[in-house]
Coordinates of C-alpha atoms and ligand atoms in Angstrom, one line a residue:
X1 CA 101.1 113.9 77.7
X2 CA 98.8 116.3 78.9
X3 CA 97.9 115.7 82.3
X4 CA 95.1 118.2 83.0
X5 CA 93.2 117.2 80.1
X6 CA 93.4 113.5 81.0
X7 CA 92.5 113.8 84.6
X8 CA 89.7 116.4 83.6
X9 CA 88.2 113.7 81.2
X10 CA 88.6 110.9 83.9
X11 CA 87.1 113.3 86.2
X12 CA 83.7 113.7 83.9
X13 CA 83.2 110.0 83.4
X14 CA 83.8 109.3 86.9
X15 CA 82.8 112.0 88.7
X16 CA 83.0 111.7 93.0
X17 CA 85.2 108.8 92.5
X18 CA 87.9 110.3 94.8
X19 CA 90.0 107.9 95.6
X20 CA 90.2 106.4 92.1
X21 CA 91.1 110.0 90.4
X22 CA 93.7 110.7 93.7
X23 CA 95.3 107.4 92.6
X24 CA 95.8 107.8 88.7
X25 CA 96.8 111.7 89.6
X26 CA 99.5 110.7 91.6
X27 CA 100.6 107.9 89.3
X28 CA 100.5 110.2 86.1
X29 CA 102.4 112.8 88.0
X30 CA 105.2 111.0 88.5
X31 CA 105.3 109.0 85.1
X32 CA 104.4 112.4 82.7
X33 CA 108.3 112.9 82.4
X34 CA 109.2 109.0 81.0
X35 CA 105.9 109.1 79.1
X36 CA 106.9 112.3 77.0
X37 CA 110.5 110.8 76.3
X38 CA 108.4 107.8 74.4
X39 CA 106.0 109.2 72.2
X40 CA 105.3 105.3 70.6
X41 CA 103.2 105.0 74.4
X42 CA 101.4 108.3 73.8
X43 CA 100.7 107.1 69.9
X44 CA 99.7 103.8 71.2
X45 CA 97.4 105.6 73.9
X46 CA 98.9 103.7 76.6
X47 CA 97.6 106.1 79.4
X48 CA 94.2 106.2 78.4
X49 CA 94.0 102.4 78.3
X50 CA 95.5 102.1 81.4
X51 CA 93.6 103.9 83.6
X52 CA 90.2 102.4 82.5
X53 CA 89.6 99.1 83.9
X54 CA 89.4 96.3 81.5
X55 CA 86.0 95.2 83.3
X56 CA 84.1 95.9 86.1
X57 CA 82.0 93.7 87.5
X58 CA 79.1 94.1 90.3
X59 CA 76.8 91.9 91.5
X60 CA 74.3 91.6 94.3
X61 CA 75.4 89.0 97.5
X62 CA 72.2 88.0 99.5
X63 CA 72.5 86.2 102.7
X64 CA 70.4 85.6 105.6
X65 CA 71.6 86.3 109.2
X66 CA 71.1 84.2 112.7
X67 CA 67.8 85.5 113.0
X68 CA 66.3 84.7 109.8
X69 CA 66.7 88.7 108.4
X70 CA 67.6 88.4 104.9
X71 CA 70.4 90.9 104.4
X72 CA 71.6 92.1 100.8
X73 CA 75.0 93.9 99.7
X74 CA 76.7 94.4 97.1
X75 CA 79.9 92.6 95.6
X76 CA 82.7 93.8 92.9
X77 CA 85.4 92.2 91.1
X78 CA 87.5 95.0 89.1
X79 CA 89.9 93.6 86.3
X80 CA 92.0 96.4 85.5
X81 CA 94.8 95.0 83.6
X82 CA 96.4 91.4 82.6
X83 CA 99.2 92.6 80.5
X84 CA 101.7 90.7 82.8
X85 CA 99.8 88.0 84.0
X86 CA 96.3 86.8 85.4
X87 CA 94.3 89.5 87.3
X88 CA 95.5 89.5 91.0
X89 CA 94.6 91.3 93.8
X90 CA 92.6 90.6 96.9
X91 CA 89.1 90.8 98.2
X92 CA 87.8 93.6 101.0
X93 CA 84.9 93.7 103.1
X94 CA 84.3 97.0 104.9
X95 CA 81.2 99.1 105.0
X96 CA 83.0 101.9 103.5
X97 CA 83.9 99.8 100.3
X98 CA 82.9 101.2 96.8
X99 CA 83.6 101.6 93.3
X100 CA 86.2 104.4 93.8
X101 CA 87.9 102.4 96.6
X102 CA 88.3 99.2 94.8
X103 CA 89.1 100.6 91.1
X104 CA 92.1 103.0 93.7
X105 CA 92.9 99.5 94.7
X106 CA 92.7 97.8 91.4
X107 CA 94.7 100.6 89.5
X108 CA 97.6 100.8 92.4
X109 CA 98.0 96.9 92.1
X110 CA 99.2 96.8 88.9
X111 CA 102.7 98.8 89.1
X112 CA 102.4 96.9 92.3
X113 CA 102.0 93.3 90.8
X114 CA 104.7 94.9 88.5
X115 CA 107.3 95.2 91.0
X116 CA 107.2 92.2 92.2
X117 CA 108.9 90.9 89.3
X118 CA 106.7 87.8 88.4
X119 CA 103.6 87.4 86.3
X120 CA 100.6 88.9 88.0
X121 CA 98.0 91.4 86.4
X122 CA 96.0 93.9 88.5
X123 CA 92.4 93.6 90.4
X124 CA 90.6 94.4 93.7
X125 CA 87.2 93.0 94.9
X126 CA 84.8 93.2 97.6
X127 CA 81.9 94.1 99.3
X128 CA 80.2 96.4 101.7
X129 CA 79.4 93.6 104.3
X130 CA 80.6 94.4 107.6
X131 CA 82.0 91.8 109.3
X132 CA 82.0 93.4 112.2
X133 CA 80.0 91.4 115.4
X134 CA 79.0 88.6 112.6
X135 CA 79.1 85.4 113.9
X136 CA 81.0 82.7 112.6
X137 CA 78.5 81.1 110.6
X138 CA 76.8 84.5 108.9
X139 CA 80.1 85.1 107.9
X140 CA 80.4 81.3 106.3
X141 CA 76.9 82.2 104.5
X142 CA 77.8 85.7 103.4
X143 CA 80.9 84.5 101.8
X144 CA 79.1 81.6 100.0
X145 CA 76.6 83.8 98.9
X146 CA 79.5 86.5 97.5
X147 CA 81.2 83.1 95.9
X148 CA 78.4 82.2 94.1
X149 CA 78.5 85.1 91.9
X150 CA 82.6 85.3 92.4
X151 CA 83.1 81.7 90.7
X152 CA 82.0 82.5 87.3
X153 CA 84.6 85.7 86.9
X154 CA 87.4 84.0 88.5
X155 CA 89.9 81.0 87.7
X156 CA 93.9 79.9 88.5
X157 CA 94.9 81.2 85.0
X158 CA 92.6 84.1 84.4
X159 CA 92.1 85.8 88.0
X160 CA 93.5 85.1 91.5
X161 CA 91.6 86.8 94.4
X162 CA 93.1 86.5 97.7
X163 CA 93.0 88.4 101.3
X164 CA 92.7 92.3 102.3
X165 CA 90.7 94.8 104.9
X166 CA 87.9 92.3 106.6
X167 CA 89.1 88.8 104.5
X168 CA 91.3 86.6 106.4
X169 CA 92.1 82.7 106.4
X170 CA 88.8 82.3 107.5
X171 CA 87.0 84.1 105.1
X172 CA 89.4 82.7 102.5
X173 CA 88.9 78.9 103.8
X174 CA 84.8 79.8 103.4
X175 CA 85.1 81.5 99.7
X176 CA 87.4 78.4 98.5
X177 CA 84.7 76.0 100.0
X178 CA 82.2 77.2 98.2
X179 CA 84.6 77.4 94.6
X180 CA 85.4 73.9 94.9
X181 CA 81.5 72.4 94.8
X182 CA 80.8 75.4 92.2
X183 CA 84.0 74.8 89.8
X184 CA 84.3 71.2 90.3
X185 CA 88.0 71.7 90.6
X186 CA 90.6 71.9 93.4
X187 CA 92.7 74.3 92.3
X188 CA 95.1 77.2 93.4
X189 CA 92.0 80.3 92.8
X190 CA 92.8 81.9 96.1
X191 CA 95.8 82.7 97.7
X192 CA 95.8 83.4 101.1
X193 CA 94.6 79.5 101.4
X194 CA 95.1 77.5 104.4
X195 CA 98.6 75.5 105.0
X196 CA 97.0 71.6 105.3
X197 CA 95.1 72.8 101.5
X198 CA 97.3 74.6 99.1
X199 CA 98.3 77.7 101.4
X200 CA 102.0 78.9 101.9
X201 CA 104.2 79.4 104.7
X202 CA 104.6 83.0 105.5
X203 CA 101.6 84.3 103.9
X204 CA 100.0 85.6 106.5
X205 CA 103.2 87.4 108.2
X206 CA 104.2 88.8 104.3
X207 CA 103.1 92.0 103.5
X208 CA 104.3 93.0 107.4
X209 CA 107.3 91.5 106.6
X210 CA 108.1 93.0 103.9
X211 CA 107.1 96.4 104.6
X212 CA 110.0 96.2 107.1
X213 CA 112.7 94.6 104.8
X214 CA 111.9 97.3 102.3
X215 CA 112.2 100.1 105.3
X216 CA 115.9 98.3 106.0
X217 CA 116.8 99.1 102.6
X218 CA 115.7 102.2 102.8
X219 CA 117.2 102.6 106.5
X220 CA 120.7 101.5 104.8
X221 CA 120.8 104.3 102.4
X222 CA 121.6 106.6 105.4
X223 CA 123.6 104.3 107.0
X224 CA 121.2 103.3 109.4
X225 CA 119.5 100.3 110.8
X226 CA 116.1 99.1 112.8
X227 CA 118.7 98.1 116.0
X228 CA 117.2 100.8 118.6
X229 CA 114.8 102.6 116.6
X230 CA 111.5 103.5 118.2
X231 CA 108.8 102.8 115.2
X232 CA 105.2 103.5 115.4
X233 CA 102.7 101.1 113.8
X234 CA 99.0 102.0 113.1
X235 CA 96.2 99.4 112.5
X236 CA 96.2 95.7 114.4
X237 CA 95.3 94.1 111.5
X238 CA 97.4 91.6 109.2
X239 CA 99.7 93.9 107.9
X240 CA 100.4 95.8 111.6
X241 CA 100.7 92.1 112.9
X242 CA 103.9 91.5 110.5
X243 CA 105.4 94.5 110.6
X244 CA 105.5 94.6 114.3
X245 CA 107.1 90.7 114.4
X246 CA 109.4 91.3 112.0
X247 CA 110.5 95.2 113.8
X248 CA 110.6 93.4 117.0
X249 CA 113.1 90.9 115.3
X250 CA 115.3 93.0 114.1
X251 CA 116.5 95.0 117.3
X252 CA 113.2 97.6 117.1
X253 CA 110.7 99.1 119.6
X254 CA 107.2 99.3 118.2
X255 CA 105.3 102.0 120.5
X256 CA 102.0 102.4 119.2
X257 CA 98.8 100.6 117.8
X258 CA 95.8 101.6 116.3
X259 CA 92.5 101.1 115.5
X260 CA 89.4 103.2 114.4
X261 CA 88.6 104.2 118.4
X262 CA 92.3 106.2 118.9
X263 CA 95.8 104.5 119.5
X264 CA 97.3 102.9 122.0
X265 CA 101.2 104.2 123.1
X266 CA 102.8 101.9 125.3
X267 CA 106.7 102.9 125.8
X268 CA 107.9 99.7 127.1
X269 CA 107.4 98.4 123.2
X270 CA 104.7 95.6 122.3
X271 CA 106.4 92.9 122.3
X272 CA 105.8 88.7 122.7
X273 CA 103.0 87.7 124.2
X274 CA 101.3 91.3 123.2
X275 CA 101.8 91.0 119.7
X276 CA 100.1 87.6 120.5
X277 CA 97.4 89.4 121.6
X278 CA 97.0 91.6 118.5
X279 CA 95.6 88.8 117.0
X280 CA 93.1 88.2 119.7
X281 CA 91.8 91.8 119.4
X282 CA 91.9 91.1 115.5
X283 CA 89.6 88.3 116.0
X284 CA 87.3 89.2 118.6
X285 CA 85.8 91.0 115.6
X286 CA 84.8 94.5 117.3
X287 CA 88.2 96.4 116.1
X288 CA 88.8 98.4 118.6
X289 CA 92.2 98.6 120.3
X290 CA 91.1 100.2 123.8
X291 CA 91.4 96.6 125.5
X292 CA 94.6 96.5 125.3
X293 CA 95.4 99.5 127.7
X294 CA 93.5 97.6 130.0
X295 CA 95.6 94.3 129.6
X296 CA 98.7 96.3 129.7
X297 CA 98.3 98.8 132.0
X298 CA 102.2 100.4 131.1
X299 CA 99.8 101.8 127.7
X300 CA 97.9 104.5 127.5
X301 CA 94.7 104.8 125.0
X302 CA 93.6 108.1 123.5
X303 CA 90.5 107.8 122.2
X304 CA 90.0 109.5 118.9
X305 CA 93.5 110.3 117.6
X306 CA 95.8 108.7 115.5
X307 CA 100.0 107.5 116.6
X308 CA 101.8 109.5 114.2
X309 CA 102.1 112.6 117.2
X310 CA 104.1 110.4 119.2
X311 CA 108.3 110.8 118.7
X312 CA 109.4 108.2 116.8
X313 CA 112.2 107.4 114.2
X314 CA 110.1 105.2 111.6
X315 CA 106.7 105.3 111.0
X316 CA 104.7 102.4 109.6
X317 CA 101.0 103.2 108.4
X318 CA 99.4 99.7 107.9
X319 CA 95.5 100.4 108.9
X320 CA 93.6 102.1 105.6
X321 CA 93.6 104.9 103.2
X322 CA 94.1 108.6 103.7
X323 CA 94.9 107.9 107.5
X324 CA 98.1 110.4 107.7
X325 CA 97.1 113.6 106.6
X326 CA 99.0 117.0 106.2
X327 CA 99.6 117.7 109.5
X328 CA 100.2 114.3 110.5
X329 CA 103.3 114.7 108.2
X330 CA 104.3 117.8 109.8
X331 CA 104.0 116.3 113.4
X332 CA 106.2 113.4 112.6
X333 CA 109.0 115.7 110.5
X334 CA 109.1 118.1 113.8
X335 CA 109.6 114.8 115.7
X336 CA 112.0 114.0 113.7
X337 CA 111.0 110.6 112.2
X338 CA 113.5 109.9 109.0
X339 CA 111.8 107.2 107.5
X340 CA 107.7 106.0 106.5
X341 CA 106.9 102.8 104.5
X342 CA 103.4 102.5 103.6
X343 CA 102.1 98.9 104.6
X344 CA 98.6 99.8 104.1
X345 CA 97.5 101.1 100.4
X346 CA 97.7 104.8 99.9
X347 CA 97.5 105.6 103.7
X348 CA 99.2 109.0 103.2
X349 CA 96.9 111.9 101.8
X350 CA 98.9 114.0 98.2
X351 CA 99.2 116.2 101.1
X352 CA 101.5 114.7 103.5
X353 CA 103.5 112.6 100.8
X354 CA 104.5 116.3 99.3
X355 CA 105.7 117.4 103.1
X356 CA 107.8 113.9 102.9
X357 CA 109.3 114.9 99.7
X358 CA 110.0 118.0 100.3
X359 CA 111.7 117.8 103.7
X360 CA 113.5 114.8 102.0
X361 CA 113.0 112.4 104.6
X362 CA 113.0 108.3 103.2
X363 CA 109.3 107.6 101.9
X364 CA 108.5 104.7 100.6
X365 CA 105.1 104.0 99.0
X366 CA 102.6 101.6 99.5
X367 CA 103.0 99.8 95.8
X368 CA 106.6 99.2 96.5
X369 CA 106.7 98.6 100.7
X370 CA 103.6 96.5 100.7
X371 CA 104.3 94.3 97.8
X372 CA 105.4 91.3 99.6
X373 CA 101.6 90.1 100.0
X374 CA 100.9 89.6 96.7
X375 CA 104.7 88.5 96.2
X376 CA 104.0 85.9 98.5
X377 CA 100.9 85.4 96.7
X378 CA 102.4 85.0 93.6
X379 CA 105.2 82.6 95.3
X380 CA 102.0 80.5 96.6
X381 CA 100.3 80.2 92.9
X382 CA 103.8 78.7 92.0
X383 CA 103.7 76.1 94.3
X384 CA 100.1 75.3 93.6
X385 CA 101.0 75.1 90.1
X386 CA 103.8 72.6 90.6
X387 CA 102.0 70.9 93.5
X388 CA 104.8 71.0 95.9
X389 CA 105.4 73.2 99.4
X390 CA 108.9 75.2 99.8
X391 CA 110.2 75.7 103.6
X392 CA 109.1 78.8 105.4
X393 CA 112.6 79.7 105.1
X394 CA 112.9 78.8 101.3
X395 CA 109.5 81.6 100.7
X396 CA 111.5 84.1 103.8
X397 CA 114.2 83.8 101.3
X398 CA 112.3 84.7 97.9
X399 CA 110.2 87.4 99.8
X400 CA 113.3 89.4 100.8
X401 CA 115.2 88.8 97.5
X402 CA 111.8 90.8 95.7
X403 CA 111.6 93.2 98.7
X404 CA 115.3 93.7 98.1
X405 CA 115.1 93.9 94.1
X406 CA 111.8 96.1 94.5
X407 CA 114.2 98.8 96.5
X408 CA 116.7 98.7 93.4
X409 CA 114.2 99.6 90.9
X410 CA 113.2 102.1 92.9
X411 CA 116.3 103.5 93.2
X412 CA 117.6 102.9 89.4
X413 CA 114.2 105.0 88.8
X414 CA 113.8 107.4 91.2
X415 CA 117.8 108.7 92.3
X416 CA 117.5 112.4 92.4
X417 CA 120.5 115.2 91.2
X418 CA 121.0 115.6 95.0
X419 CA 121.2 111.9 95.1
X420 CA 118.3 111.1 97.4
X421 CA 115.9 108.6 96.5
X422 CA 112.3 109.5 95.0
X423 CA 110.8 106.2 95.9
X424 CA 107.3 107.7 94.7
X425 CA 108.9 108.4 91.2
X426 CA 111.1 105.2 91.4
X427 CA 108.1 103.0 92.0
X428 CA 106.0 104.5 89.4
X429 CA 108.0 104.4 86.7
X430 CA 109.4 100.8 87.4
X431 CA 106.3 99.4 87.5
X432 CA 104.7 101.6 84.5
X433 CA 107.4 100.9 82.0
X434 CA 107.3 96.8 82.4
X435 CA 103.4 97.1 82.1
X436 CA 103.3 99.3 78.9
X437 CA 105.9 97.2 77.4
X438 CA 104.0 94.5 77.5
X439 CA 100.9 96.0 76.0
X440 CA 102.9 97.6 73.1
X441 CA 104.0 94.0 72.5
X442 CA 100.5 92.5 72.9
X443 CA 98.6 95.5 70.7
X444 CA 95.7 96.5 71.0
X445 CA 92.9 93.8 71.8
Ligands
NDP1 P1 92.8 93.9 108.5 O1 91.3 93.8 108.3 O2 93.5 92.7 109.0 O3 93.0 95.2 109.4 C1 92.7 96.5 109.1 C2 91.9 97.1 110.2 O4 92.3 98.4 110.4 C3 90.4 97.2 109.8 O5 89.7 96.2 110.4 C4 90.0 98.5 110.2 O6 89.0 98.5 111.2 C5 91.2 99.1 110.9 N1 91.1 100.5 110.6 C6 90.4 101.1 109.7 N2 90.6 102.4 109.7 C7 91.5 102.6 110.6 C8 92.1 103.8 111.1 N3 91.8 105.0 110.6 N4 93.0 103.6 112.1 C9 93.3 102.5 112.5 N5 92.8 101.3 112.1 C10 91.8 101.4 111.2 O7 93.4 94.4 107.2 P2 94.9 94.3 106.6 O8 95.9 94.3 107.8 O9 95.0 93.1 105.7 O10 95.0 95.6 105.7 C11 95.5 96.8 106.2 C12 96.0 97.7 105.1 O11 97.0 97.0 104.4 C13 94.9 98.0 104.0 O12 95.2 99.2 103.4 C14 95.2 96.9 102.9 O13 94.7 97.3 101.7 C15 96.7 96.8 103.0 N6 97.3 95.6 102.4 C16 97.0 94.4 102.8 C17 97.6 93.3 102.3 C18 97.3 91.9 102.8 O14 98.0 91.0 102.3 N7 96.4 91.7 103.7 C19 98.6 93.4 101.3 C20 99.0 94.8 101.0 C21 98.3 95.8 101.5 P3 87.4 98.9 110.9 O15 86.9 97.8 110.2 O16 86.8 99.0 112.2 O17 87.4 100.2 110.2
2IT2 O1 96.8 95.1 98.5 C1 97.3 93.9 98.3 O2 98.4 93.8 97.7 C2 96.6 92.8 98.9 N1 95.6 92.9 99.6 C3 97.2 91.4 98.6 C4 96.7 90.9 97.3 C5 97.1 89.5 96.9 O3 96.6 89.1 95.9 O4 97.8 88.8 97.7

């Protein structure tokens, strides 16, 4: 395979798609070695059809706020690859969202989907509506508005939207509203859904959840444990909300929180009734974290920084893209933090991940230690499908079994001479090899 000619072809028909190209490069890098021991994948052109989306679809949302201003954005659905199952991924609205964010997402979704082990294809949507200061009821029309294009594109056996940045329950219960009158069908199109229509128990705690068992399994490798260990946790969104229960749970200190104003430290560990009020930050809908420091006065906010300078033995990045950078990585290695799972998608920059690698401290990557949302996901479209709900310890279960089996891939893929663990590699190439497999099988159509 030659790399440099692939990526400089993607590069010309995509040009200033950033994100997009820094995913595929990363993925490619890591699979160029398995690719060239299988030259039926290269004769097949397995890459090529891979990284292109299947479809991408755009489409204009227009809405009109409390005042009577008629607003217009614009909404996406990428469908990048249904080899393995329906398209799957979830919906983000941010202001920063476009076509190189969501086809990063899309593309990083389907090793991720992959992993899982069940049948999911990858997808991303979204829009550039900021939900930021909306009221409750622009954000019930702008969603309406974005499913009356969304309906058409989507369906329980074709493609399976669900949660991400900026789309909660909320915004979920809203879009699945508006499916139902459009569809004339009540079925299992979203996941993410409400518990009294179709949801699942531990949905919204998942992807936190199992960021952290996937970080045990990493933690045991060294013979270690959470029990004692001082972890920092950026964002305060969904994902930070999980991860910091289920730290807490397991014998943990969670010092820091973040949001795009600065981070907040507070030693004593955030803990009960202030990972309670996470959620009340999350929904006052400003996102910023600098509240709490005045709830809580044992914190400290600084204002325009980011947690990972603080000393810390695990490090959890659960806010966005590209938020731990180069020095970041450095910072956190001097500290000496021996362990980062990636709850957010690609939140480390090619920069610090190769400081990670190279000091050989346990890294795992978003695609493997944020999988248990769409897990989950994929654990709520089976009980939609066979109309029955398991206990929320019957899904804990099943979550931590694929968290658990998602750790041995990566290890039966990624084990090193020196016997360390290339998570990067060991994701990759576990989740390429199922995927190209199946389009081999499926030829080309
Ligand atoms: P939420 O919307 O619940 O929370 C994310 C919040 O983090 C955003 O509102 C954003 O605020 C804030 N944020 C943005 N940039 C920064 C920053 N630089 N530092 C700190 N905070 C920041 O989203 P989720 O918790 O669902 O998603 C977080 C990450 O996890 C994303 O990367 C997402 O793709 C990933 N993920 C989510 C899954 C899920 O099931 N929800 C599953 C797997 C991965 P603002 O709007 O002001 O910029
Ligand atoms: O990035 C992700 O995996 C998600 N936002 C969850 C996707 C899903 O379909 O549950």
């Amino acid at each position: 395979m030659d790399l440099n000619k692939i990526m400089n072809d993607l590069e010309k028909k995509h040009p200033g798609e950033v994100e997009y190209l820094q995913a595929v490069r990363e993925v490619l890098e890591s699979i160029e070695d398995v690719v060239n021991e299988n030259p039926h994948f290269e004769s097949a052109g397995i890459i090529e059809r891979l990284i292109e989306p299947d479809r991408v679809l755009t489409f204009k949302v227009q809405w009109v706020d409390d005042n009577g201003k008629v607003h217009i954005n614009l909404g996406y659905r990428v469908q990048f690859n249904n080899s393995i199952g329906p398209y799957k991924g979830g919906l983000r609205f941010h202001p920063s969202v476009n076509l190189s964010i969501l086809k990063f997402l899309g593309f990083e979704q389907i090793f991720k989907n992959s992993l899982t082990t069940l049948p999911m294809g990858g997808g991303k949507g979204g829009s550039d509506f900021n939900p930021k200061g909306k009221s409750d009821s622009e954000i019930m029309r702008f969603c309406q508005a974005f499913m009356l294009e969304l309906w058409r594109l989507i369906g329980p056996n074709t493609d399976v939207p669900a949660g991400d940045i900026g789309v909660g329950g909320k915004e979920i219960g809203y879009m699945y509203g508006m499916y139902k009158k459009l569809a004339r069908e009540n079925t299992g199109v979203l996941t993410g859904k409400g518990l009294n229509w179709g949801g699942s128990l531990i949905r919204p705690e998942a992807t936190g959840f199992g960021t952290v068992y996937f970080a045990k399994e990493m933690l045991a490798t060294i013979g270690e444990t959470f029990k004692g260990k001082i972890v920092a946790v950026s964002g305060f969104g969904n994902v930070a909300w999980g991860a910091t229960l289920k730290v807490v749970e397991l014998g943990g200190k969670v010092v820091t929180l973040s949001g795009p104003d600065g981070y907040i430290h507070d030693p004593e560990g955030i803990t009960g009734e202030k990972i309670d009020y996470m959620l009340e930050l999350r929904a006052s809908n400003q996102d910023i974290v600098a509240p709490y420091a005045k709830e809580f006065p044992e914190a400290t906010f600084y204002p325009d920084a980011k947690p990972w300078e603080v000393k810390v033995d695990v490090a959890l990045p659960c806010a966005t893209q590209n938020e731990l950078g180069e020095e970041d990585a450095k910072k956190l290695i001097e500290n000496g933090c021996v362990c980062i799972a990636e709850g957010a998608n690609m939140p480390s920059t090619p920069e610090a991940i190769d400081i990670f690698q190279n000091n050989r401290v346990l890294f795992g990557p978003g695609k493997a230690a944020n999988a248990g949302g769409v897990a989950t996901s994929g654990l709520e479209m089976t009980q939609n499908a066979m109309k029955l709900a398991w206990t929320r310890e019957e899904v804990d279960e099943k979550l931590h079994h694929i968290m658990i089996s998602i750790h041995n891939a990566c290890v039966q893929y990624g084990e090193r001479e020196d016997e360390t663990i290339d998570y990067v590699k060991g994701a990759n190439v576990a989740g390429f090899l199922k995927v190209a497999n199946s389009m081999l099988d499926q030829g080309i159509a």
